[in-house]
Coordinates of C-alpha atoms (C1' of nucleotides) in Angstrom, one line a residue:
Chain A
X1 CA 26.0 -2.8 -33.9
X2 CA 27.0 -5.6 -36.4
X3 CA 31.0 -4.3 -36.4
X4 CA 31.4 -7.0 -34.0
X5 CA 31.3 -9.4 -36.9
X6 CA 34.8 -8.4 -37.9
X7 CA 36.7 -9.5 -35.0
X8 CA 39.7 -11.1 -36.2
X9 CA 40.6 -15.3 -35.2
X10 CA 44.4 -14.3 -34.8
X11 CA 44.4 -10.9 -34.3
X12 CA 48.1 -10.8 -33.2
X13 CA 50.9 -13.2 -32.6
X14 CA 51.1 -11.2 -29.1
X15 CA 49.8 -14.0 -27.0
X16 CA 52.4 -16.3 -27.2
X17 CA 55.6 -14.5 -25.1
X18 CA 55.9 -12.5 -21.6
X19 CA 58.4 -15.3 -21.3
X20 CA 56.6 -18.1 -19.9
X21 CA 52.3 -17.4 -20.0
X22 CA 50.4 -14.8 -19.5
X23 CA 46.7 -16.4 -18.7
X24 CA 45.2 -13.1 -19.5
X25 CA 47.3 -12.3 -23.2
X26 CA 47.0 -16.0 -23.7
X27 CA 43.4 -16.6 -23.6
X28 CA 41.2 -13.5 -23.2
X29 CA 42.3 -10.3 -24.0
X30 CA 40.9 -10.5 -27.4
X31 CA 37.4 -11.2 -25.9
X32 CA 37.8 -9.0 -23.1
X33 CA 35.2 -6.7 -23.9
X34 CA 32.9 -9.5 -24.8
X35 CA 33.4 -11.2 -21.6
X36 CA 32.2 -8.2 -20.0
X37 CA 29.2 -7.7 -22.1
X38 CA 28.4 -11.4 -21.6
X39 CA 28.5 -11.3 -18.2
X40 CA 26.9 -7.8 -17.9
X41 CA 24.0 -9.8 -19.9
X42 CA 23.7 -12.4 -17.1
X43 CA 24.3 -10.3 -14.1
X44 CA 20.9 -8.1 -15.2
X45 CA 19.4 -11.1 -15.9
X46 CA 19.8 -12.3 -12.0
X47 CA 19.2 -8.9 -10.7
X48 CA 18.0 -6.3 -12.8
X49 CA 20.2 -3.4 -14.0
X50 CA 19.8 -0.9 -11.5
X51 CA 21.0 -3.7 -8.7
X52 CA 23.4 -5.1 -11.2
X53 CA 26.5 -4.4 -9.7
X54 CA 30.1 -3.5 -12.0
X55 CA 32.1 -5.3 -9.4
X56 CA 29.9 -8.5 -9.5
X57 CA 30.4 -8.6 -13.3
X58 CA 34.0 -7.8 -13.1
X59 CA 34.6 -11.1 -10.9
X60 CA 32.7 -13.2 -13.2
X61 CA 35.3 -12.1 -16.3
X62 CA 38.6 -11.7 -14.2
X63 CA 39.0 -8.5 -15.4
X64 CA 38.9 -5.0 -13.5
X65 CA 37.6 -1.5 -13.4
X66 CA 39.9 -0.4 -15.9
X67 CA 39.0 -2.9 -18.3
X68 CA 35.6 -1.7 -17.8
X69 CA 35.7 1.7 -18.3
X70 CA 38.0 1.4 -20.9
X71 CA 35.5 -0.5 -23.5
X72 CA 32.5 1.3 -21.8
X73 CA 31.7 5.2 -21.0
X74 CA 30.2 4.5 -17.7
X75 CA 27.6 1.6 -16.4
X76 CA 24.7 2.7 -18.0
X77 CA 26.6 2.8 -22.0
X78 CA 27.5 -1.2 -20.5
X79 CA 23.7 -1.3 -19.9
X80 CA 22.7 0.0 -24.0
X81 CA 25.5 -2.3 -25.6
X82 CA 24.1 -5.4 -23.5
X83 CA 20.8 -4.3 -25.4
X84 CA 22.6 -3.5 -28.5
X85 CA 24.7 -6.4 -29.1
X86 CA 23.4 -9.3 -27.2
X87 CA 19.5 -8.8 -26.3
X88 CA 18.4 -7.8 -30.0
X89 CA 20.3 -10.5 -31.6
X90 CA 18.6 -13.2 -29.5
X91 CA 15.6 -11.6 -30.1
X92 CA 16.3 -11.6 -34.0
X93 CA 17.7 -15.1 -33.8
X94 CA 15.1 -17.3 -32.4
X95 CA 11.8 -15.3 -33.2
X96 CA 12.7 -12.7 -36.2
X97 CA 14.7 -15.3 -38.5
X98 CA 12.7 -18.4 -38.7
X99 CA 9.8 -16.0 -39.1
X100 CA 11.6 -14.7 -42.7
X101 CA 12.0 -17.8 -44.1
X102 CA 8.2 -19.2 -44.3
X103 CA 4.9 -18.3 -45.7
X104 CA 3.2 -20.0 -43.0
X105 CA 3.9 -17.9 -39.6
X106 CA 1.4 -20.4 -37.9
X107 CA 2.4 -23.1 -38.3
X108 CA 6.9 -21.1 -37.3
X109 CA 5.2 -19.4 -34.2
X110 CA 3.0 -23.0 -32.9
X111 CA 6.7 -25.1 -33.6
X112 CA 8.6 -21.9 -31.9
X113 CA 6.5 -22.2 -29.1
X114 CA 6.7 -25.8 -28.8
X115 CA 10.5 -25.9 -29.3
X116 CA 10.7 -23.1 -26.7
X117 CA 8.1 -25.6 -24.0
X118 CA 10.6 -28.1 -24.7
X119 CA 14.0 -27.0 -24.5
X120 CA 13.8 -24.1 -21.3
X121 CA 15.9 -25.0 -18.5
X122 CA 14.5 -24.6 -15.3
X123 CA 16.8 -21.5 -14.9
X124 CA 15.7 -19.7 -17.7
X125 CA 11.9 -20.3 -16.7
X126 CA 12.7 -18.9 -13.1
X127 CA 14.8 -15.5 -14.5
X128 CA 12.4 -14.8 -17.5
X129 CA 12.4 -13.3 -20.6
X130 CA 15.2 -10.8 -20.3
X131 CA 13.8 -8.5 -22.8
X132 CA 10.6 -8.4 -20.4
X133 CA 12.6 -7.8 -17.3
X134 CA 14.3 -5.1 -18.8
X135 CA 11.4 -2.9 -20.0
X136 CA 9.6 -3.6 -17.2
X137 CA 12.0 -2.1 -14.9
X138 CA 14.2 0.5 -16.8
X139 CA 11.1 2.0 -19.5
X140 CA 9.6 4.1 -16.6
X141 CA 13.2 5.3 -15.2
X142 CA 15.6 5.7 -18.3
X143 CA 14.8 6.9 -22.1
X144 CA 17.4 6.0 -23.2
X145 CA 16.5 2.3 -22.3
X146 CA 12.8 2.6 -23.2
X147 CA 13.8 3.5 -26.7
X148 CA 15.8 0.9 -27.2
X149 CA 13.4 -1.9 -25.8
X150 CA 10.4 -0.4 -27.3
X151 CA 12.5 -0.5 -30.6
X152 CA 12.9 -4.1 -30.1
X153 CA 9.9 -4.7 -29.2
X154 CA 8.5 -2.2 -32.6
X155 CA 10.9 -5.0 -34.6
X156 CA 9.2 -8.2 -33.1
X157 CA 5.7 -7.3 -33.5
X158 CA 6.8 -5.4 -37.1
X159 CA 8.4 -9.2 -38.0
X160 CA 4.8 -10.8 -37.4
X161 CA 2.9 -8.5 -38.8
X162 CA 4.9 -8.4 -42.0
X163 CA 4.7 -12.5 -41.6
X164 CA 1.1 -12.9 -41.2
X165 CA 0.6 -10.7 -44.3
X166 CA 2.7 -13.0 -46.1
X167 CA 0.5 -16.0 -44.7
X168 CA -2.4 -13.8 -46.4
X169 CA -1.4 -13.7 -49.5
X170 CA -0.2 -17.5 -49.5
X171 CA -3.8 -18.2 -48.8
X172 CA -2.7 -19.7 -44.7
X173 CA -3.9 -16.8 -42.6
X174 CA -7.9 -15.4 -42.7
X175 CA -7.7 -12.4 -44.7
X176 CA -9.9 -11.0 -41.5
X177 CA -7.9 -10.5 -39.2
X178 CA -5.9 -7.4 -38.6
X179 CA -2.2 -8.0 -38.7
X180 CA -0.6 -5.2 -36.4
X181 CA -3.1 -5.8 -33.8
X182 CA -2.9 -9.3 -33.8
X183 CA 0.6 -9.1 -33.5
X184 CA 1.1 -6.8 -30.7
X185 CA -1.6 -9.2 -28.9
X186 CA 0.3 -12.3 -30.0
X187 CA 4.0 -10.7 -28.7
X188 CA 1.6 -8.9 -25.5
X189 CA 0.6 -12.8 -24.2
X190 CA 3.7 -14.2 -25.0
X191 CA 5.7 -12.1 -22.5
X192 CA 2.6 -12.5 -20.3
X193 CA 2.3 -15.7 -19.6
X194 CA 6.4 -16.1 -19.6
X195 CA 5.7 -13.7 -16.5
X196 CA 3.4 -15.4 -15.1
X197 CA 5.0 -19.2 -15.2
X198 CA 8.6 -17.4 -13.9
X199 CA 6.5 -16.1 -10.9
X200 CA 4.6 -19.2 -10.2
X201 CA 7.9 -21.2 -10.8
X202 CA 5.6 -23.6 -12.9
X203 CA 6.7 -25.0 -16.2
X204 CA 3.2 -26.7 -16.1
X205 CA 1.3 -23.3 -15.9
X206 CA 4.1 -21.9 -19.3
X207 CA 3.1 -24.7 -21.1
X208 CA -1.2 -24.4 -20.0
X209 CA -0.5 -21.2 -21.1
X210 CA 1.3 -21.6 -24.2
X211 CA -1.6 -23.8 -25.3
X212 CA -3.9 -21.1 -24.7
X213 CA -1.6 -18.9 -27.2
X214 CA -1.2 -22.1 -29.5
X215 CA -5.1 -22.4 -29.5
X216 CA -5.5 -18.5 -30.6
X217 CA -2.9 -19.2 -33.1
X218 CA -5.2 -21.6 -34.9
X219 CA -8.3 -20.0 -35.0
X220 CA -6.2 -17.7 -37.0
X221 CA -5.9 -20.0 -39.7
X222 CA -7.3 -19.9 -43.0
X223 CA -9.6 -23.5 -43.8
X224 CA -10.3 -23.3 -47.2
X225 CA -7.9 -26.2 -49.5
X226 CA -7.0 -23.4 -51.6
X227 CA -3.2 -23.9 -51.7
X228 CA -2.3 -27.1 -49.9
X229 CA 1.3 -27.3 -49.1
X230 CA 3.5 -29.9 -47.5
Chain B
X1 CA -5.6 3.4 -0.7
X2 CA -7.7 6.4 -0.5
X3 CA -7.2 6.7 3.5
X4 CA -4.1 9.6 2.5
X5 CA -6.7 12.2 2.0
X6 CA -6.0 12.6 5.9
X7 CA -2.7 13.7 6.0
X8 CA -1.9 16.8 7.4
X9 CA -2.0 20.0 5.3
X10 CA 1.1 21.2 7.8
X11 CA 3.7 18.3 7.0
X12 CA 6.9 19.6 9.2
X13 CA 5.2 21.6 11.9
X14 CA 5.4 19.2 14.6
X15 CA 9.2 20.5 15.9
X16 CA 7.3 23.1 16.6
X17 CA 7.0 22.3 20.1
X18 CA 6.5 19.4 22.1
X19 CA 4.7 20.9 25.3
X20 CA 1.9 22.8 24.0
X21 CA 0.7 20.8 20.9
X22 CA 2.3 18.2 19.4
X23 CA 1.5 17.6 16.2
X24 CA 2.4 14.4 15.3
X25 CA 0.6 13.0 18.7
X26 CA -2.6 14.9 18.2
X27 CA -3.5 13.9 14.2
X28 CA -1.1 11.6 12.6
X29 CA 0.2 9.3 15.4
X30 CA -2.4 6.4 14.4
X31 CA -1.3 6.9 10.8
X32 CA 2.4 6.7 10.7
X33 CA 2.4 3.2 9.5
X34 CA 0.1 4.1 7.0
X35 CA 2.1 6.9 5.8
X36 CA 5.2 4.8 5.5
X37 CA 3.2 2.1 3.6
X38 CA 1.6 4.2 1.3
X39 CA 5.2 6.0 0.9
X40 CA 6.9 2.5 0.4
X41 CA 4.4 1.5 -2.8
X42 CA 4.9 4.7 -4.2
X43 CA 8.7 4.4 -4.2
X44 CA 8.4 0.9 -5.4
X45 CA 6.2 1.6 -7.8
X46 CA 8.5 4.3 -8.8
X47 CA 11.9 2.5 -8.9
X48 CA 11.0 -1.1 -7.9
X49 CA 12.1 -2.6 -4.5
X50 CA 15.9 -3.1 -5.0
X51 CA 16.2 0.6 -5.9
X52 CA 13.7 1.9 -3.5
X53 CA 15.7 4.0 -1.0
X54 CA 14.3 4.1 2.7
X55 CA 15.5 7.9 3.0
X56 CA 13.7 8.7 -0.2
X57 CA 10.4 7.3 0.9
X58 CA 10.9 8.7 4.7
X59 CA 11.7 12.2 3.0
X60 CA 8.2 12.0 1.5
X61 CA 6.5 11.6 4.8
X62 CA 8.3 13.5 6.9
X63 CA 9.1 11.0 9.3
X64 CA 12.5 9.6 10.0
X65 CA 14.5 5.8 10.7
X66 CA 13.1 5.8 14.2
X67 CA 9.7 5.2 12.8
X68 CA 10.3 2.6 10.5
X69 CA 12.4 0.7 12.2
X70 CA 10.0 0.6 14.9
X71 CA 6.9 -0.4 12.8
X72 CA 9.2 -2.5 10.1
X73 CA 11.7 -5.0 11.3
X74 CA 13.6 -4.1 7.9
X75 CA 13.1 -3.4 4.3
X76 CA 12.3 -6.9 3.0
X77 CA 9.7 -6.6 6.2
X78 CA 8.3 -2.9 4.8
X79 CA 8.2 -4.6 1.2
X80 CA 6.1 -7.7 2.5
X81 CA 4.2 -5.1 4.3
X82 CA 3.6 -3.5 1.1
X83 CA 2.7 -6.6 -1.0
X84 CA 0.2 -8.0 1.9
X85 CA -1.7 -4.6 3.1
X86 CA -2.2 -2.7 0.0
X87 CA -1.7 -4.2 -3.4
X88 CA -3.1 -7.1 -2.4
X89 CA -6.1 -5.3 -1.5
X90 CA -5.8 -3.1 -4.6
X91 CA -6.4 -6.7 -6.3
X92 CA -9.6 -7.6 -4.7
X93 CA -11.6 -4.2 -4.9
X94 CA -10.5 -4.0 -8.4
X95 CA -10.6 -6.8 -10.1
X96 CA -12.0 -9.6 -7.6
X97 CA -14.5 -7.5 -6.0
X98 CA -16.9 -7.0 -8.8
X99 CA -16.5 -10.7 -10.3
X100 CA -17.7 -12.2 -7.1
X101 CA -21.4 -10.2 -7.6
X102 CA -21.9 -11.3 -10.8
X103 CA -23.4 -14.2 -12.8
X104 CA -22.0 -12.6 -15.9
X105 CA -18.1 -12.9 -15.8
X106 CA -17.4 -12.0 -19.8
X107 CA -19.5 -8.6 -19.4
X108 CA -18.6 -7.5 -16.4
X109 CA -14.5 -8.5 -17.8
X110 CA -15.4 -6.0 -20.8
X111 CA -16.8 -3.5 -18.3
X112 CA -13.6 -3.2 -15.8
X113 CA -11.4 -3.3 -18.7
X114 CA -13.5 -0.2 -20.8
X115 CA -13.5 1.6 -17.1
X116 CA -9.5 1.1 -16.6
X117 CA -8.8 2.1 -20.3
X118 CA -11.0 5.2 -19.9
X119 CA -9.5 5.9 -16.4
X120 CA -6.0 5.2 -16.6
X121 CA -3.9 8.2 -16.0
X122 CA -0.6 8.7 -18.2
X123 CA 1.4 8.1 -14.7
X124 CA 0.1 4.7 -14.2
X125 CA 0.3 4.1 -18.0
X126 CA 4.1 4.7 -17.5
X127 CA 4.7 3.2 -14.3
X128 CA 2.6 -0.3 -15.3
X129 CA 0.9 -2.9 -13.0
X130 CA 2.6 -2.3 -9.6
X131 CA 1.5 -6.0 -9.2
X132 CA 3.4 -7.4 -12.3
X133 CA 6.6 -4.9 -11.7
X134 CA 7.1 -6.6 -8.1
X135 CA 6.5 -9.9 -9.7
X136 CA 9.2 -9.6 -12.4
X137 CA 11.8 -8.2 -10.5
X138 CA 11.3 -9.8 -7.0
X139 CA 10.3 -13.5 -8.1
X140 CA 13.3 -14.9 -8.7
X141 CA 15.6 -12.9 -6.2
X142 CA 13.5 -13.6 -3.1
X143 CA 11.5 -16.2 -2.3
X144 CA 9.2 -14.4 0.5
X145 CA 8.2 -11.8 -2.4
X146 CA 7.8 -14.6 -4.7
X147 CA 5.4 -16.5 -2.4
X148 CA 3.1 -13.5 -1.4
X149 CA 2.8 -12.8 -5.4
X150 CA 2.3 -15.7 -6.3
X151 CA -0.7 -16.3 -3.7
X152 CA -2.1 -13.0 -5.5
X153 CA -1.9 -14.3 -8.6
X154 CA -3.6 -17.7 -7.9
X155 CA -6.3 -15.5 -6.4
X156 CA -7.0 -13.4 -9.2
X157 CA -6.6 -16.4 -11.2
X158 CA -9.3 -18.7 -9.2
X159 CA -11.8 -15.6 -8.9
X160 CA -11.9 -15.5 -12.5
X161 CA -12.1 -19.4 -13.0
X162 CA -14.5 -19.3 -10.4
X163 CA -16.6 -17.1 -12.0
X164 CA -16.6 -17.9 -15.9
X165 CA -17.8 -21.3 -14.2
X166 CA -20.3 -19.9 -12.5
X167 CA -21.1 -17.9 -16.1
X168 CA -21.2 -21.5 -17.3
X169 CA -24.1 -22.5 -14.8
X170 CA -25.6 -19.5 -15.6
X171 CA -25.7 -19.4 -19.3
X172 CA -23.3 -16.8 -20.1
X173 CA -20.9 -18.8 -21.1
X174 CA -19.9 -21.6 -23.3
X175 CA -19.3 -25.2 -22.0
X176 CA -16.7 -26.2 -23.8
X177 CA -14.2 -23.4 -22.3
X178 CA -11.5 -25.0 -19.5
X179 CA -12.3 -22.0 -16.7
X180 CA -9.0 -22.8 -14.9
X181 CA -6.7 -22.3 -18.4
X182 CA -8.7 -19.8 -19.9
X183 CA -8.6 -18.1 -16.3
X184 CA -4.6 -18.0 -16.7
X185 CA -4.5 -17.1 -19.9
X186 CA -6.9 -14.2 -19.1
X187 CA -4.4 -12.9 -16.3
X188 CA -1.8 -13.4 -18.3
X189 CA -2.6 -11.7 -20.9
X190 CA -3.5 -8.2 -19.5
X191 CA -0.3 -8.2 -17.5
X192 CA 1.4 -8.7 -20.9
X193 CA -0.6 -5.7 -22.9
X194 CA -0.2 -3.2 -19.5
X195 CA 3.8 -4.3 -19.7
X196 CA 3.6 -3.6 -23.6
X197 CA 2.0 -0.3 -23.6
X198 CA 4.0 0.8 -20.7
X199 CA 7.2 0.3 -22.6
X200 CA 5.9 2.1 -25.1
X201 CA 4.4 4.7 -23.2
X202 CA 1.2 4.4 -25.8
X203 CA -2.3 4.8 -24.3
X204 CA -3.2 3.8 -28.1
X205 CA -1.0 0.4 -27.9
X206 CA -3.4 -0.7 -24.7
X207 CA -6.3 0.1 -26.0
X208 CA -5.5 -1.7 -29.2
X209 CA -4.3 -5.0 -27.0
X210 CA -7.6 -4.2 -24.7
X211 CA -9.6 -5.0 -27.9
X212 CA -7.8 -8.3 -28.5
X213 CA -8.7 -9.1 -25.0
X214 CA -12.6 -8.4 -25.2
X215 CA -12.8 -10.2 -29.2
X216 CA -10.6 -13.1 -27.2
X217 CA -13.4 -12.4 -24.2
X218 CA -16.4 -12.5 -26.9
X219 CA -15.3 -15.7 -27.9
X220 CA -16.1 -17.5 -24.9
X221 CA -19.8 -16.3 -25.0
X222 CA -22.2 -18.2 -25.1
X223 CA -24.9 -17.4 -27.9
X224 CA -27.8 -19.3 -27.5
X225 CA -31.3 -17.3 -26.2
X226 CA -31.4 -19.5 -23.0
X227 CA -31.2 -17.0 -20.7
X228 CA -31.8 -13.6 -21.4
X229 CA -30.9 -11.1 -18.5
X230 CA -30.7 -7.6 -18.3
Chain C
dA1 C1' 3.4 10.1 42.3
dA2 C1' 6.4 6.9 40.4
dT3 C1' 7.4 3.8 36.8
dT4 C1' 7.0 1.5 32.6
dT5 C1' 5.9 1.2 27.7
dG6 C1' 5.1 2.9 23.1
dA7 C1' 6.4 6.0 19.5
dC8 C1' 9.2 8.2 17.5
dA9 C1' 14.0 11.5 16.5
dT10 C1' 19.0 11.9 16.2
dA11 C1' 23.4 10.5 15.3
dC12 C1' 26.2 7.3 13.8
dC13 C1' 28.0 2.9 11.4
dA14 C1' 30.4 -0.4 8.0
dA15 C1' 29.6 -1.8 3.5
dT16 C1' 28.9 -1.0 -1.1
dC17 C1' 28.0 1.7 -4.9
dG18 C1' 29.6 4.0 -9.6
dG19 C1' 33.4 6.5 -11.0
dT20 C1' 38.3 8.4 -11.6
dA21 C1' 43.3 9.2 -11.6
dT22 C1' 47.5 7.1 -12.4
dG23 C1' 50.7 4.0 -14.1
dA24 C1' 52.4 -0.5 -16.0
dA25 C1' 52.7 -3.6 -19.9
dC26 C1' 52.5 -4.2 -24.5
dT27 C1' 52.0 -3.2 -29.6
dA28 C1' 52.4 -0.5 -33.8
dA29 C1' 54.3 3.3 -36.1
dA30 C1' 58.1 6.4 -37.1
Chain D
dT1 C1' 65.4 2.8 -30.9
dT2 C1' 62.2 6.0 -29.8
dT3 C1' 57.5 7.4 -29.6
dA4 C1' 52.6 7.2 -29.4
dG5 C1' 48.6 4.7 -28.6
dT6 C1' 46.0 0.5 -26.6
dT7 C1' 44.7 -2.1 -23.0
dC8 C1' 44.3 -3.0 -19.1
dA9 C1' 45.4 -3.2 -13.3
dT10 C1' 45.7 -0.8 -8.9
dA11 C1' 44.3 2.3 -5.6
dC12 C1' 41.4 5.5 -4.3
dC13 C1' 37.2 8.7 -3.9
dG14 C1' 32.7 10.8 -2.2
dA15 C1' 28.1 9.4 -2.0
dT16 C1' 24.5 6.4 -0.7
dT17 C1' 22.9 2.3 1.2
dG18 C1' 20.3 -0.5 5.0
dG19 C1' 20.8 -0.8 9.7
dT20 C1' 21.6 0.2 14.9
dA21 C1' 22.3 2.4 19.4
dT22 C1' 20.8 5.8 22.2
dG23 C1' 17.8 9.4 23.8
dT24 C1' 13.4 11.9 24.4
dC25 C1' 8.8 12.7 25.4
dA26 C1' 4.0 11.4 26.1
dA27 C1' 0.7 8.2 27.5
dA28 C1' -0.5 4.3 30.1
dT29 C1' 0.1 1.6 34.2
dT30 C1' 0.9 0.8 38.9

DNA sequence: AATTTGACATACCAATCGGTATGAACTAAA
DNA sequence: TTTAGTTCATACCGATTGGTATGTCAAATT
């Protein structure tokens, strides 16, 4: 899933002839396949995958049906690699990563949250998590979908888990309380009330809400002056 | 939601003849409405509304376009139907229902949720909160869905706020909880752990999330010996 | 008795769906 | 230069979709 990492800047000196310019060679044949997951990725976003339509996404890139089934075995392989390549790495980028780097998942998951409050734009608010959307409408009707979420979804609450057991030992998290089930709880209200603001269309009930998480997140914390770190 | 039990044990027999005894006029004339509805939430319960397919849910009653068509001005018309006649009511008896009859919010909270978690059958394990599906797929393609849900939600919310203030007045519950966020967060927070154990198909997961919820729910309990009731 | 209205069934429609077959343009290898 | 393999575009397919127009029969109305 990481082989995309090798795609070449220049992969051939092709782009520059067919004697006068060829938009297509010139700019995006390189990327054509990522167009097509990108805008796959925003198309299920809008609509779901079942109602996400191939010739929707195909005007979005500028490509065709032969483009399409040339990178991808049929609509529902498009559907997995969206997952694959794009969903998991957002996942692993904004939650899994700056979870790694600390000893205090606390205080990463309250500025998370905050950054996150801050910085949604009203679109993303009114589409949702798309990890959410996803599992919520495919894990009943495909396994081969389910799988994959629930994999993602094993990872994130695996990520904080593993975290807050770090923030144990570093003397920042109660030694009480149970990681795994904390966790899944933490990652269960998260996509809750991300839910419920995109269906009330209310950044003011996301934020109520992620105060109500932020709260729960500090009655986690461990009081004692043990290690005091910046 | 239990008004099916009255369909007829003799689903197609009504081409048997029109003249002598007509089937369809003599037991399920009154409830071919009903039958569609009920047919209609079990589709989109199934597949969600997008993929729900009129002739699929027709097939299951027996009945044909005619009679939708005539009792529905259109799908987005059966879906509303849907939303307003039956999962709203779901709502109420469930959840609203028995807050309204209580002075006690937190245990009778504890109680539904123990009776839900023993309850639940593996099929609406999979298939999730028919509420919260609708909500995450329909929100932010239609704004008719996205109104009726919404007005659900507020209600569910309020009937809890409602009540954890009248738990206040009562005793049951501490004074320094906000009813209206802790209300939300409530909501929110179930829909996330039925969304999180569906993808993962895991009656163990809910529990596990469903015992978060009732050590979040024991929290807001209030221990002095003012009141001691039954 | 005659007529209207309600409650459906039947047959059909254009539009869209995911998918495929074929071929053109181009590159890399021989 | 020839050949083989990529990388797409074009044109088409059957299946399914939501929706409609018409017809039929029973009950209600006049």
């Amino acid at each position: 899933m990481h082989l995309t990492e090798t795609k070449p800047e220049i992969k051939h000196s092709k782009r520059f002839w067919h004697w006068w310019q060829c938009q297509r060679c010139a700019t995006g044949k390189v990327q054509a396949r990522e167009q097509i997951l990108q805008a796959a990725f925003d198309e299920i976003h809008h609509v779901g995958f079942q109602a996400a339509s191939l010739s929707r996404i195909l005007a979005h890139t500028g490509l065709t049906k032969g483009a399409l089934y040339h990178h991808f075995g049929s609509k529902l392989a498009l559907g997995y690699a969206v997952v694959d390549e794009l969903l998991l790495e957002y996942l692993r980028e904004i939650w899994l990563r700056p979870l790694e780097k600390t000893d205090d998942p606390i205080k990463q998951l309250i500025s998370s949250l905050h950054k996150m409050g801050e910085n949604i734009r009203q679109e993303d608010l009114e589409l949702g998590c798309p990890l959410n959307n996803l599992a919520q409408e495919m894990a009943p009707i495909d396994e081969g979908f389910r799988r994959r979420l629930e994999a993602a979804y094993s990872e994130w609450r695996g990520g904080i888990e593993s975290a807050l057991l770090r923030g144990q030992k570093s003397g920042f998290v109660r030694h009480d309380v149970d990681a795994k089930s904390t966790a899944a709880t933490l990652v269960a209200t998260m996509e809750g009330c991300i839910g419920m603001a995109k269906n009330a269309q209310s950044r003011e009930l996301l934020l109520q809400c992620g105060r109500g998480i932020i709260q729960y997140l500090e009655s986690l914390k461990k009081h004692t002056r043990k290690r005091k770190v910046t």
